[in-house]
Amino acid sequence: MAASASVSQVLRLLRHNPDYRHLFLATVVSLLGDWFAFVAISGFVTESTGRPGSAAVIHAASVLPVFFLSPLAGLVADRVDRKRLMVSVDLLRILPALGLLVSLRLRSPTLAISCVALLAALSSFFDPVAEASVPNVVPPEQLSIAQAALGAVWGTMLFIGAAVGGLATLAFGREASLLLNAATFLLSALFVAGIRRPLQHHGPPSAHGVRAQLGEVWTLARQSRVTLSLLATKAGVGLGNGIVGLLPAFATTRFASGDAGVGMLLAARGLGALLGPFLGQRWAGDDSRRLFLVCGGSMVTYGLAYVLLPFAPSLPLAALCVLLAHVGGGAQWVLSTYGLQVSTPDRLRGRVLAIDFGLATLAVGVSSLVAGGAAELVGLAPASWALAGASILYGLWWLRWTRGLWRTHSG
């Protein structure tokens, strides 16, 4: 009943709010292509190099550039028209997306990784900007369900894109998946261009200079324990997220299932990330104390589920472990983002969410590099246990550190 009520709310929001609908559809088509491409490229690089940690390097290349560019992206998002910025980024992303096709023709894993990194660099000017824009296209009372729906889009497109992408790669070849990915950026740009409302309601930042403008975010974090705690949340899942980069190796070596198996495990990740935002929103409700408690519990759940992955005797049971992990990961990501959207003034929201995104991707990128190296040194199972343990320990520490907020904070 709760799930049907949430779906009903989302459908009503999409039907009556065309600006949110355009932002939603832009996210849908862009992410669908991303996951088609990831299945194709991770399989190509793993086969070309013959190294089980290669896919983890692809995963790191898809997130680490975001960390380095996120402060700049946040500054730009708070200074220029956000809609024009997003449309420009979409059009630019077509070039490295086509570069992935060239990497297949040249049989060059290095070029493929470089194109993935360039796509990630450009995405650092799109994804957090889109999140910062959501409160400007929906009323406050609908923000929670609007953000849950966008979080679920990520999971849905991973679920559909990874599963169908694995099958499409087998049926039509990797080139077809990569060409579709390039086309989705053009379609996304068209959807964003159709948004009529302004995506920010403020003038230029009051502070002058890069250091001063970033200093405003640090001042806010020092003065608000809520903001500081939420900025530190995503690192818990991020520390263990390098396991995601090992999923292609589990599929191709442990279960000998090729691209179809990669697609199945990534689809399980997507299904978990689809369910997590709605379940998290349901569990937390409008009580900010429960929001903090669910965020902490989700980190621990993520780690515990991935501890079980190496014990899975079959691909379907491995997929179940992945699904449970990302129910926790999806709930934690969306709730912490929603908390920052609510607690951050619009004039700072671009910078705050960009830094939040950057810190999360730093944890994911470092975890992915560690995962790739550890998998080759000590094997898939020990590498997975170490990363899952990091998420569990971080989650328990974070719950203890924020106990004053989830015990007493309200409103």
mmCIF file of C-alpha atoms in Angstrom:
data_model
loop_
_atom_site.group_PDB
_atom_site.id
_atom_site.type_symbol
_atom_site.label_atom_id
_atom_site.label_comp_id
_atom_site.label_asym_id
_atom_site.label_seq_id
_atom_site.Cartn_x
_atom_site.Cartn_y
_atom_site.Cartn_z
ATOM 1 C CA MET A 1 0.000 0.000 0.000
ATOM 2 C CA ALA A 2 2.840 2.365 0.850
ATOM 3 C CA ALA A 3 4.539 1.607 -2.465
ATOM 4 C CA SER A 4 1.345 2.162 -4.462
ATOM 5 C CA ALA A 5 0.730 5.442 -2.608
ATOM 6 C CA SER A 6 4.258 6.620 -3.459
ATOM 7 C CA VAL A 7 3.834 5.677 -7.127
ATOM 8 C CA SER A 8 0.499 7.482 -7.196
ATOM 9 C CA GLN A 9 2.123 10.622 -5.761
ATOM 10 C CA VAL A 10 4.927 10.502 -8.327
ATOM 11 C CA LEU A 11 2.530 10.034 -11.227
ATOM 12 C CA ARG A 12 0.410 12.929 -10.017
ATOM 13 C CA LEU A 13 3.503 15.124 -9.699
ATOM 14 C CA LEU A 14 4.682 14.206 -13.198
ATOM 15 C CA ARG A 15 1.252 14.829 -14.675
ATOM 16 C CA HIS A 16 0.683 18.248 -13.110
ATOM 17 C CA ASN A 17 4.233 19.674 -13.059
ATOM 18 C CA PRO A 18 5.723 19.848 -16.587
ATOM 19 C CA ASP A 19 9.016 21.370 -15.415
ATOM 20 C CA TYR A 20 9.663 18.538 -12.993
ATOM 21 C CA ARG A 21 8.559 16.105 -15.710
ATOM 22 C CA HIS A 22 11.199 17.468 -18.087
ATOM 23 C CA LEU A 23 13.914 17.211 -15.423
ATOM 24 C CA PHE A 24 12.754 13.694 -14.595
ATOM 25 C CA LEU A 25 12.774 12.547 -18.236
ATOM 26 C CA ALA A 26 16.193 14.078 -18.855
ATOM 27 C CA THR A 27 17.528 12.019 -15.953
ATOM 28 C CA VAL A 28 15.793 8.883 -17.243
ATOM 29 C CA VAL A 29 17.214 8.900 -20.757
ATOM 30 C CA SER A 30 20.710 9.958 -19.701
ATOM 31 C CA LEU A 31 21.036 7.231 -17.076
ATOM 32 C CA LEU A 32 19.612 4.569 -19.382
ATOM 33 C CA GLY A 33 22.409 5.196 -21.848
ATOM 34 C CA ASP A 34 25.028 5.344 -19.084
ATOM 35 C CA TRP A 35 24.288 1.808 -17.938
ATOM 36 C CA PHE A 36 24.177 0.414 -21.465
ATOM 37 C CA ALA A 37 27.647 1.895 -21.924
ATOM 38 C CA PHE A 38 29.002 0.663 -18.583
ATOM 39 C CA VAL A 39 28.067 -2.959 -19.318
ATOM 40 C CA ALA A 40 29.700 -2.777 -22.750
ATOM 41 C CA ILE A 41 32.867 -0.979 -21.661
ATOM 42 C CA SER A 42 33.466 -2.931 -18.456
ATOM 43 C CA GLY A 43 33.158 -6.184 -20.381
ATOM 44 C CA PHE A 44 35.489 -4.905 -23.131
ATOM 45 C CA VAL A 45 38.181 -3.692 -20.722
ATOM 46 C CA THR A 46 38.034 -6.847 -18.579
ATOM 47 C CA GLU A 47 38.414 -9.066 -21.653
ATOM 48 C CA SER A 48 41.119 -6.910 -23.262
ATOM 49 C CA THR A 49 43.352 -6.744 -20.197
ATOM 50 C CA GLY A 50 42.570 -10.132 -18.655
ATOM 51 C CA ARG A 51 42.774 -8.548 -15.203
ATOM 52 C CA PRO A 52 39.927 -8.945 -12.665
ATOM 53 C CA GLY A 53 40.492 -5.466 -11.257
ATOM 54 C CA SER A 54 40.116 -3.707 -14.611
ATOM 55 C CA ALA A 55 36.405 -3.019 -14.220
ATOM 56 C CA ALA A 56 37.138 -1.419 -10.850
ATOM 57 C CA VAL A 57 39.493 0.993 -12.639
ATOM 58 C CA ILE A 58 36.624 1.872 -15.015
ATOM 59 C CA HIS A 59 34.438 2.497 -11.967
ATOM 60 C CA ALA A 60 37.109 4.746 -10.428
ATOM 61 C CA ALA A 61 37.497 6.675 -13.694
ATOM 62 C CA SER A 62 33.739 7.293 -13.685
ATOM 63 C CA VAL A 63 33.783 8.996 -10.270
ATOM 64 C CA LEU A 64 37.185 10.429 -9.307
ATOM 65 C CA PRO A 65 37.106 13.371 -11.750
ATOM 66 C CA VAL A 66 33.889 14.484 -10.071
ATOM 67 C CA PHE A 67 35.729 14.993 -6.784
ATOM 68 C CA PHE A 68 38.380 17.224 -8.329
ATOM 69 C CA LEU A 69 35.900 19.325 -10.294
ATOM 70 C CA SER A 70 32.955 19.464 -7.890
ATOM 71 C CA PRO A 71 34.062 22.658 -6.077
ATOM 72 C CA LEU A 72 34.346 24.444 -9.427
ATOM 73 C CA ALA A 73 31.033 22.958 -10.571
ATOM 74 C CA GLY A 74 29.326 24.229 -7.430
ATOM 75 C CA LEU A 75 30.696 27.736 -7.947
ATOM 76 C CA VAL A 76 29.516 27.757 -11.554
ATOM 77 C CA ALA A 77 26.088 26.403 -10.577
ATOM 78 C CA ASP A 78 25.556 29.288 -8.154
ATOM 79 C CA ARG A 79 26.739 31.952 -10.615
ATOM 80 C CA VAL A 80 25.302 31.077 -14.051
ATOM 81 C CA ASP A 81 21.929 30.007 -15.395
ATOM 82 C CA ARG A 82 21.592 26.380 -14.326
ATOM 83 C CA LYS A 83 19.428 25.356 -17.275
ATOM 84 C CA ARG A 84 21.896 26.675 -19.848
ATOM 85 C CA LEU A 85 24.724 24.986 -17.980
ATOM 86 C CA MET A 86 22.966 21.600 -18.020
ATOM 87 C CA VAL A 87 22.070 21.837 -21.727
ATOM 88 C CA SER A 88 25.666 22.789 -22.634
ATOM 89 C CA VAL A 89 27.072 19.896 -20.614
ATOM 90 C CA ASP A 90 24.710 17.417 -22.271
ATOM 91 C CA LEU A 91 25.812 18.497 -25.740
ATOM 92 C CA LEU A 92 29.485 18.322 -24.797
ATOM 93 C CA ARG A 93 29.078 14.807 -23.367
ATOM 94 C CA ILE A 94 28.226 13.509 -26.834
ATOM 95 C CA LEU A 95 31.899 13.800 -27.873
ATOM 96 C CA PRO A 96 33.517 11.461 -25.302
ATOM 97 C CA ALA A 97 30.491 9.158 -25.652
ATOM 98 C CA LEU A 98 31.390 8.755 -29.328
ATOM 99 C CA GLY A 99 35.015 8.384 -28.274
ATOM 100 C CA LEU A 100 34.044 5.141 -26.561
ATOM 101 C CA LEU A 101 33.074 3.771 -29.975
ATOM 102 C CA VAL A 102 36.513 4.697 -31.296
ATOM 103 C CA SER A 103 38.145 2.865 -28.372
ATOM 104 C CA LEU A 104 36.368 -0.330 -29.405
ATOM 105 C CA ARG A 105 37.472 0.046 -33.012
ATOM 106 C CA LEU A 106 41.069 0.631 -31.950
ATOM 107 C CA ARG A 107 40.889 -2.069 -29.251
ATOM 108 C CA SER A 108 42.270 0.472 -26.781
ATOM 109 C CA PRO A 109 41.311 0.042 -23.093
ATOM 110 C CA THR A 110 43.358 3.162 -22.283
ATOM 111 C CA LEU A 111 41.262 5.317 -24.617
ATOM 112 C CA ALA A 112 38.079 3.793 -23.191
ATOM 113 C CA ILE A 113 39.113 4.671 -19.628
ATOM 114 C CA SER A 114 40.077 8.193 -20.742
ATOM 115 C CA CYS A 115 36.668 8.739 -22.350
ATOM 116 C CA VAL A 116 34.914 7.456 -19.227
ATOM 117 C CA ALA A 117 36.941 9.922 -17.131
ATOM 118 C CA LEU A 118 36.050 12.814 -19.457
ATOM 119 C CA LEU A 119 32.362 11.899 -19.290
ATOM 120 C CA ALA A 120 32.603 11.911 -15.495
ATOM 121 C CA ALA A 121 34.324 15.298 -15.519
ATOM 122 C CA LEU A 122 31.505 16.801 -17.571
ATOM 123 C CA SER A 123 28.871 15.071 -15.434
ATOM 124 C CA SER A 124 30.224 16.886 -12.373
ATOM 125 C CA PHE A 125 28.666 20.011 -13.926
ATOM 126 C CA PHE A 126 25.300 18.277 -14.447
ATOM 127 C CA ASP A 127 24.291 15.843 -11.702
ATOM 128 C CA PRO A 128 24.681 18.053 -8.593
ATOM 129 C CA VAL A 129 23.252 21.016 -10.532
ATOM 130 C CA ALA A 130 20.132 18.973 -11.290
ATOM 131 C CA GLU A 131 19.810 18.057 -7.602
ATOM 132 C CA ALA A 132 20.225 21.693 -6.575
ATOM 133 C CA SER A 133 17.463 22.648 -9.018
ATOM 134 C CA VAL A 134 14.774 20.269 -7.736
ATOM 135 C CA PRO A 135 13.571 22.577 -4.896
ATOM 136 C CA ASN A 136 13.037 25.294 -7.518
ATOM 137 C CA VAL A 137 10.612 23.259 -9.643
ATOM 138 C CA VAL A 138 8.479 21.601 -6.936
ATOM 139 C CA PRO A 139 6.701 23.042 -3.869
ATOM 140 C CA PRO A 140 8.273 22.274 -0.460
ATOM 141 C CA GLU A 141 5.575 19.767 0.505
ATOM 142 C CA GLN A 142 6.377 17.664 -2.588
ATOM 143 C CA LEU A 143 10.179 17.843 -2.360
ATOM 144 C CA SER A 144 10.576 14.599 -0.425
ATOM 145 C CA ILE A 145 8.656 12.466 -2.922
ATOM 146 C CA ALA A 146 10.199 14.346 -5.869
ATOM 147 C CA GLN A 147 13.725 13.570 -4.663
ATOM 148 C CA ALA A 148 12.797 9.958 -3.856
ATOM 149 C CA ALA A 149 11.482 9.577 -7.400
ATOM 150 C CA LEU A 150 14.683 10.974 -8.920
ATOM 151 C CA GLY A 151 16.730 8.681 -6.714
ATOM 152 C CA ALA A 152 14.592 5.766 -7.833
ATOM 153 C CA VAL A 153 15.177 6.755 -11.475
ATOM 154 C CA TRP A 154 18.872 6.059 -10.953
ATOM 155 C CA GLY A 155 18.034 2.597 -9.666
ATOM 156 C CA THR A 156 15.349 1.953 -12.274
ATOM 157 C CA MET A 157 17.603 2.865 -15.154
ATOM 158 C CA LEU A 158 20.408 0.764 -13.709
ATOM 159 C CA PHE A 159 17.954 -2.117 -13.306
ATOM 160 C CA ILE A 160 16.611 -1.775 -16.848
ATOM 161 C CA GLY A 161 19.738 -0.429 -18.520
ATOM 162 C CA ALA A 162 22.097 -3.016 -17.050
ATOM 163 C CA ALA A 163 19.781 -5.959 -17.624
ATOM 164 C CA VAL A 164 18.713 -4.941 -21.126
ATOM 165 C CA GLY A 165 22.183 -3.606 -21.859
ATOM 166 C CA GLY A 166 23.706 -7.016 -21.205
ATOM 167 C CA LEU A 167 21.201 -8.661 -23.545
ATOM 168 C CA ALA A 168 21.512 -5.899 -26.170
ATOM 169 C CA THR A 169 25.286 -6.236 -26.160
ATOM 170 C CA LEU A 170 24.939 -9.944 -26.837
ATOM 171 C CA ALA A 171 22.327 -9.424 -29.555
ATOM 172 C CA PHE A 172 23.583 -6.308 -31.374
ATOM 173 C CA GLY A 173 27.142 -5.805 -30.189
ATOM 174 C CA ARG A 174 28.820 -3.304 -27.923
ATOM 175 C CA GLU A 175 28.893 -0.592 -30.597
ATOM 176 C CA ALA A 176 25.079 -0.378 -30.605
ATOM 177 C CA SER A 177 24.995 0.156 -26.828
ATOM 178 C CA LEU A 178 27.590 2.928 -27.027
ATOM 179 C CA LEU A 179 25.840 4.668 -29.923
ATOM 180 C CA LEU A 180 22.610 4.680 -27.920
ATOM 181 C CA ASN A 181 24.467 6.225 -24.991
ATOM 182 C CA ALA A 182 25.641 9.126 -27.171
ATOM 183 C CA ALA A 183 22.117 9.718 -28.482
ATOM 184 C CA THR A 184 20.651 9.947 -24.968
ATOM 185 C CA PHE A 185 22.672 13.077 -24.192
ATOM 186 C CA LEU A 186 21.047 14.907 -27.107
ATOM 187 C CA LEU A 187 17.603 13.833 -25.945
ATOM 188 C CA SER A 188 18.401 14.886 -22.374
ATOM 189 C CA ALA A 189 19.443 18.348 -23.592
ATOM 190 C CA LEU A 190 16.101 18.734 -25.371
ATOM 191 C CA PHE A 191 14.183 17.852 -22.209
ATOM 192 C CA VAL A 192 16.161 20.283 -20.044
ATOM 193 C CA ALA A 193 15.708 23.043 -22.621
ATOM 194 C CA GLY A 194 11.944 22.599 -22.214
ATOM 195 C CA ILE A 195 11.978 23.635 -18.529
ATOM 196 C CA ARG A 196 10.252 27.009 -18.171
ATOM 197 C CA ARG A 197 10.811 27.943 -14.522
ATOM 198 C CA PRO A 198 14.092 29.492 -13.416
ATOM 199 C CA LEU A 199 16.274 26.893 -11.716
ATOM 200 C CA GLN A 200 17.554 29.365 -9.137
ATOM 201 C CA HIS A 201 16.023 32.240 -7.200
ATOM 202 C CA HIS A 202 19.019 34.333 -6.226
ATOM 203 C CA GLY A 203 21.553 36.721 -7.652
ATOM 204 C CA PRO A 204 25.333 36.246 -7.834
ATOM 205 C CA PRO A 205 27.057 35.084 -4.620
ATOM 206 C CA SER A 206 27.613 37.868 -2.101
ATOM 207 C CA ALA A 207 31.203 36.778 -1.506
ATOM 208 C CA HIS A 208 33.881 37.566 -4.096
ATOM 209 C CA GLY A 209 36.627 35.182 -5.119
ATOM 210 C CA VAL A 210 36.730 31.392 -5.206
ATOM 211 C CA ARG A 211 38.149 31.006 -1.711
ATOM 212 C CA ALA A 212 35.543 33.289 -0.158
ATOM 213 C CA GLN A 213 32.661 31.562 -1.945
ATOM 214 C CA LEU A 214 33.820 28.097 -0.869
ATOM 215 C CA GLY A 215 34.427 29.546 2.590
ATOM 216 C CA GLU A 216 30.703 30.291 2.838
ATOM 217 C CA VAL A 217 30.026 26.556 2.611
ATOM 218 C CA TRP A 218 32.595 25.798 5.309
ATOM 219 C CA THR A 219 31.049 28.465 7.549
ATOM 220 C CA LEU A 220 27.623 26.893 7.086
ATOM 221 C CA ALA A 221 28.994 23.425 7.891
ATOM 222 C CA ARG A 222 30.698 24.700 11.064
ATOM 223 C CA GLN A 223 27.567 26.458 12.240
ATOM 224 C CA SER A 224 25.138 23.643 11.378
ATOM 225 C CA ARG A 225 25.761 20.158 12.796
ATOM 226 C CA VAL A 226 22.950 18.936 10.531
ATOM 227 C CA THR A 227 24.742 20.103 7.374
ATOM 228 C CA LEU A 228 28.119 18.779 8.496
ATOM 229 C CA SER A 229 26.680 15.383 9.411
ATOM 230 C CA LEU A 230 24.808 15.034 6.116
ATOM 231 C CA LEU A 231 27.923 15.998 4.149
ATOM 232 C CA ALA A 232 29.752 13.150 5.899
ATOM 233 C CA THR A 233 27.039 10.555 5.286
ATOM 234 C CA LYS A 234 27.631 9.318 1.737
ATOM 235 C CA ALA A 235 31.236 8.383 2.496
ATOM 236 C CA GLY A 236 29.969 5.392 4.491
ATOM 237 C CA VAL A 237 28.523 3.660 1.447
ATOM 238 C CA GLY A 238 31.255 5.130 -0.756
ATOM 239 C CA LEU A 239 34.030 3.403 1.201
ATOM 240 C CA GLY A 240 32.539 0.026 0.337
ATOM 241 C CA ASN A 241 31.386 0.960 -3.145
ATOM 242 C CA GLY A 242 34.542 -0.349 -4.777
ATOM 243 C CA ILE A 243 32.861 -3.763 -4.589
ATOM 244 C CA VAL A 244 30.612 -2.578 -7.420
ATOM 245 C CA GLY A 245 33.698 -2.413 -9.618
ATOM 246 C CA LEU A 246 34.355 -6.072 -8.790
ATOM 247 C CA LEU A 247 30.893 -7.266 -9.834
ATOM 248 C CA PRO A 248 31.964 -7.820 -13.475
ATOM 249 C CA ALA A 249 34.829 -9.985 -12.195
ATOM 250 C CA PHE A 250 32.446 -11.990 -9.993
ATOM 251 C CA ALA A 251 30.158 -12.504 -12.995
ATOM 252 C CA THR A 252 32.837 -13.411 -15.515
ATOM 253 C CA THR A 253 35.237 -15.452 -13.343
ATOM 254 C CA ARG A 254 33.301 -16.787 -10.337
ATOM 255 C CA PHE A 255 30.067 -17.567 -12.230
ATOM 256 C CA ALA A 256 31.376 -17.694 -15.854
ATOM 257 C CA SER A 257 28.318 -15.798 -17.104
ATOM 258 C CA GLY A 258 29.869 -13.090 -19.310
ATOM 259 C CA ASP A 259 28.113 -9.815 -20.162
ATOM 260 C CA ALA A 260 24.706 -11.305 -19.314
ATOM 261 C CA GLY A 261 25.926 -12.041 -15.778
ATOM 262 C CA VAL A 262 27.425 -8.559 -15.466
ATOM 263 C CA GLY A 263 24.061 -7.169 -16.511
ATOM 264 C CA MET A 264 22.235 -9.328 -13.959
ATOM 265 C CA LEU A 265 24.371 -8.208 -11.010
ATOM 266 C CA LEU A 266 24.193 -4.561 -12.049
ATOM 267 C CA ALA A 267 20.441 -4.927 -12.535
ATOM 268 C CA ALA A 268 20.167 -6.250 -8.973
ATOM 269 C CA ARG A 269 22.080 -3.183 -7.850
ATOM 270 C CA GLY A 270 19.597 -1.054 -9.751
ATOM 271 C CA LEU A 271 16.548 -2.791 -8.290
ATOM 272 C CA GLY A 272 17.903 -2.185 -4.798
ATOM 273 C CA ALA A 273 18.583 1.454 -5.622
ATOM 274 C CA LEU A 274 15.044 1.698 -7.027
ATOM 275 C CA LEU A 275 13.405 0.328 -3.873
ATOM 276 C CA GLY A 276 15.741 2.033 -1.387
ATOM 277 C CA PRO A 277 14.642 5.658 -1.919
ATOM 278 C CA PHE A 278 10.940 4.881 -1.490
ATOM 279 C CA LEU A 279 11.528 2.594 1.490
ATOM 280 C CA GLY A 280 13.848 5.151 3.069
ATOM 281 C CA GLN A 281 11.318 7.931 2.555
ATOM 282 C CA ARG A 282 8.630 5.707 4.072
ATOM 283 C CA TRP A 283 10.769 4.759 7.093
ATOM 284 C CA ALA A 284 11.973 8.297 7.774
ATOM 285 C CA GLY A 285 8.689 10.090 7.050
ATOM 286 C CA ASP A 286 8.780 13.743 8.086
ATOM 287 C CA ASP A 287 10.750 13.039 11.255
ATOM 288 C CA SER A 288 14.305 14.328 10.875
ATOM 289 C CA ARG A 289 15.448 12.175 13.802
ATOM 290 C CA ARG A 290 14.458 9.056 11.899
ATOM 291 C CA LEU A 291 16.150 10.436 8.776
ATOM 292 C CA PHE A 292 19.496 10.334 10.590
ATOM 293 C CA LEU A 293 18.799 6.919 12.082
ATOM 294 C CA VAL A 294 17.821 5.433 8.713
ATOM 295 C CA CYS A 295 20.917 6.938 7.051
ATOM 296 C CA GLY A 296 23.180 5.286 9.610
ATOM 297 C CA GLY A 297 21.351 1.979 9.529
ATOM 298 C CA SER A 298 21.483 1.976 5.732
ATOM 299 C CA MET A 299 25.289 2.174 5.761
ATOM 300 C CA VAL A 300 25.498 -0.829 8.066
ATOM 301 C CA THR A 301 22.969 -2.755 5.956
ATOM 302 C CA TYR A 302 25.009 -2.038 2.832
ATOM 303 C CA GLY A 303 28.160 -3.481 4.390
ATOM 304 C CA LEU A 304 26.477 -6.547 5.898
ATOM 305 C CA ALA A 305 24.871 -7.540 2.593
ATOM 306 C CA TYR A 306 28.174 -7.291 0.737
ATOM 307 C CA VAL A 307 29.930 -9.364 3.417
ATOM 308 C CA LEU A 308 27.675 -12.216 2.257
ATOM 309 C CA LEU A 309 28.414 -11.803 -1.471
ATOM 310 C CA PRO A 310 31.540 -14.015 -1.666
ATOM 311 C CA PHE A 311 29.620 -16.814 0.073
ATOM 312 C CA ALA A 312 26.912 -16.882 -2.627
ATOM 313 C CA PRO A 313 26.980 -20.298 -4.368
ATOM 314 C CA SER A 314 25.113 -19.112 -7.469
ATOM 315 C CA LEU A 315 24.551 -16.026 -9.575
ATOM 316 C CA PRO A 316 20.913 -15.507 -8.421
ATOM 317 C CA LEU A 317 21.940 -15.573 -4.736
ATOM 318 C CA ALA A 318 24.810 -13.195 -5.474
ATOM 319 C CA ALA A 319 22.273 -10.888 -7.119
ATOM 320 C CA LEU A 320 20.126 -11.049 -3.964
ATOM 321 C CA CYS A 321 23.086 -9.885 -1.845
ATOM 322 C CA VAL A 322 23.702 -7.015 -4.252
ATOM 323 C CA LEU A 323 20.021 -6.053 -4.178
ATOM 324 C CA LEU A 324 19.902 -5.893 -0.363
ATOM 325 C CA ALA A 325 23.104 -3.857 -0.221
ATOM 326 C CA HIS A 326 21.748 -1.228 -2.560
ATOM 327 C CA VAL A 327 18.393 -0.964 -0.846
ATOM 328 C CA GLY A 328 20.511 0.467 1.965
ATOM 329 C CA GLY A 329 22.700 2.492 -0.378
ATOM 330 C CA GLY A 330 19.727 3.971 -2.251
ATOM 331 C CA ALA A 331 17.896 4.948 0.934
ATOM 332 C CA GLN A 332 20.979 6.606 2.400
ATOM 333 C CA TRP A 333 21.840 8.568 -0.745
ATOM 334 C CA VAL A 334 18.379 10.029 -1.303
ATOM 335 C CA LEU A 335 17.648 10.836 2.344
ATOM 336 C CA SER A 336 20.964 12.620 2.865
ATOM 337 C CA THR A 337 20.443 14.615 -0.353
ATOM 338 C CA TYR A 338 16.915 15.550 0.684
ATOM 339 C CA GLY A 339 18.199 16.647 4.092
ATOM 340 C CA LEU A 340 20.727 18.970 2.440
ATOM 341 C CA GLN A 341 18.144 20.363 0.020
ATOM 342 C CA VAL A 342 15.867 21.279 2.916
ATOM 343 C CA SER A 343 18.549 22.688 5.209
ATOM 344 C CA THR A 344 20.562 24.682 2.636
ATOM 345 C CA PRO A 345 19.550 28.136 1.310
ATOM 346 C CA ASP A 346 19.205 28.356 -2.477
ATOM 347 C CA ARG A 347 22.141 30.761 -2.848
ATOM 348 C CA LEU A 348 24.474 28.084 -1.418
ATOM 349 C CA ARG A 349 22.711 24.941 -2.610
ATOM 350 C CA GLY A 350 24.730 24.473 -5.794
ATOM 351 C CA ARG A 351 28.016 24.606 -3.883
ATOM 352 C CA VAL A 352 26.831 22.438 -0.999
ATOM 353 C CA LEU A 353 25.417 19.679 -3.203
ATOM 354 C CA ALA A 354 28.421 19.765 -5.523
ATOM 355 C CA ILE A 355 30.772 19.349 -2.554
ATOM 356 C CA ASP A 356 28.523 16.592 -1.183
ATOM 357 C CA PHE A 357 28.674 14.854 -4.560
ATOM 358 C CA GLY A 358 32.427 15.353 -4.737
ATOM 359 C CA LEU A 359 33.089 13.896 -1.287
ATOM 360 C CA ALA A 360 30.926 10.896 -2.119
ATOM 361 C CA THR A 361 32.713 10.265 -5.398
ATOM 362 C CA LEU A 362 36.109 10.632 -3.727
ATOM 363 C CA ALA A 363 35.195 7.812 -1.356
ATOM 364 C CA VAL A 364 33.828 5.732 -4.233
ATOM 365 C CA GLY A 365 36.865 6.383 -6.429
ATOM 366 C CA VAL A 366 39.424 5.557 -3.751
ATOM 367 C CA SER A 367 37.451 2.467 -2.818
ATOM 368 C CA SER A 368 37.392 1.378 -6.471
ATOM 369 C CA LEU A 369 41.152 1.757 -6.870
ATOM 370 C CA VAL A 370 41.716 -0.176 -3.640
ATOM 371 C CA ALA A 371 39.277 -2.831 -4.826
ATOM 372 C CA GLY A 372 41.066 -3.288 -8.131
ATOM 373 C CA GLY A 373 44.492 -3.619 -6.516
ATOM 374 C CA ALA A 374 43.303 -5.796 -3.640
ATOM 375 C CA ALA A 375 41.429 -8.170 -5.975
ATOM 376 C CA GLU A 376 44.635 -8.866 -7.869
ATOM 377 C CA LEU A 377 46.795 -9.151 -4.741
ATOM 378 C CA VAL A 378 44.572 -11.146 -2.363
ATOM 379 C CA GLY A 379 41.583 -12.228 -4.462
ATOM 380 C CA LEU A 380 37.968 -11.186 -4.922
ATOM 381 C CA ALA A 381 36.578 -12.486 -1.632
ATOM 382 C CA PRO A 382 39.102 -10.891 0.783
ATOM 383 C CA ALA A 383 38.921 -7.596 -1.127
ATOM 384 C CA SER A 384 35.127 -7.607 -0.849
ATOM 385 C CA TRP A 385 35.154 -8.406 2.866
ATOM 386 C CA ALA A 386 37.613 -5.600 3.594
ATOM 387 C CA LEU A 387 35.547 -2.993 1.752
ATOM 388 C CA ALA A 388 32.258 -4.188 3.232
ATOM 389 C CA GLY A 389 33.822 -4.042 6.699
ATOM 390 C CA ALA A 390 34.840 -0.425 6.076
ATOM 391 C CA SER A 391 31.212 0.511 5.399
ATOM 392 C CA ILE A 392 30.004 -1.273 8.536
ATOM 393 C CA LEU A 393 32.583 0.399 10.780
ATOM 394 C CA TYR A 394 31.972 3.827 9.264
ATOM 395 C CA GLY A 395 28.211 3.434 9.669
ATOM 396 C CA LEU A 396 28.527 2.471 13.330
ATOM 397 C CA TRP A 397 30.913 5.375 13.966
ATOM 398 C CA TRP A 398 28.608 7.834 12.185
ATOM 399 C CA LEU A 399 25.600 6.673 14.218
ATOM 400 C CA ARG A 400 27.549 7.237 17.425
ATOM 401 C CA TRP A 401 28.835 10.636 16.244
ATOM 402 C CA THR A 402 25.326 11.838 15.324
ATOM 403 C CA ARG A 403 23.448 10.258 18.239
ATOM 404 C CA GLY A 404 22.493 13.708 19.516
ATOM 405 C CA LEU A 405 20.728 14.420 16.222
ATOM 406 C CA TRP A 406 18.753 11.202 15.846
ATOM 407 C CA ARG A 407 17.854 11.190 19.515
ATOM 408 C CA THR A 408 16.826 14.816 19.918
ATOM 409 C CA HIS A 409 16.772 16.730 16.593
ATOM 410 C CA SER A 410 13.393 17.585 15.084
ATOM 411 C CA GLY A 411 12.009 19.892 12.410
#
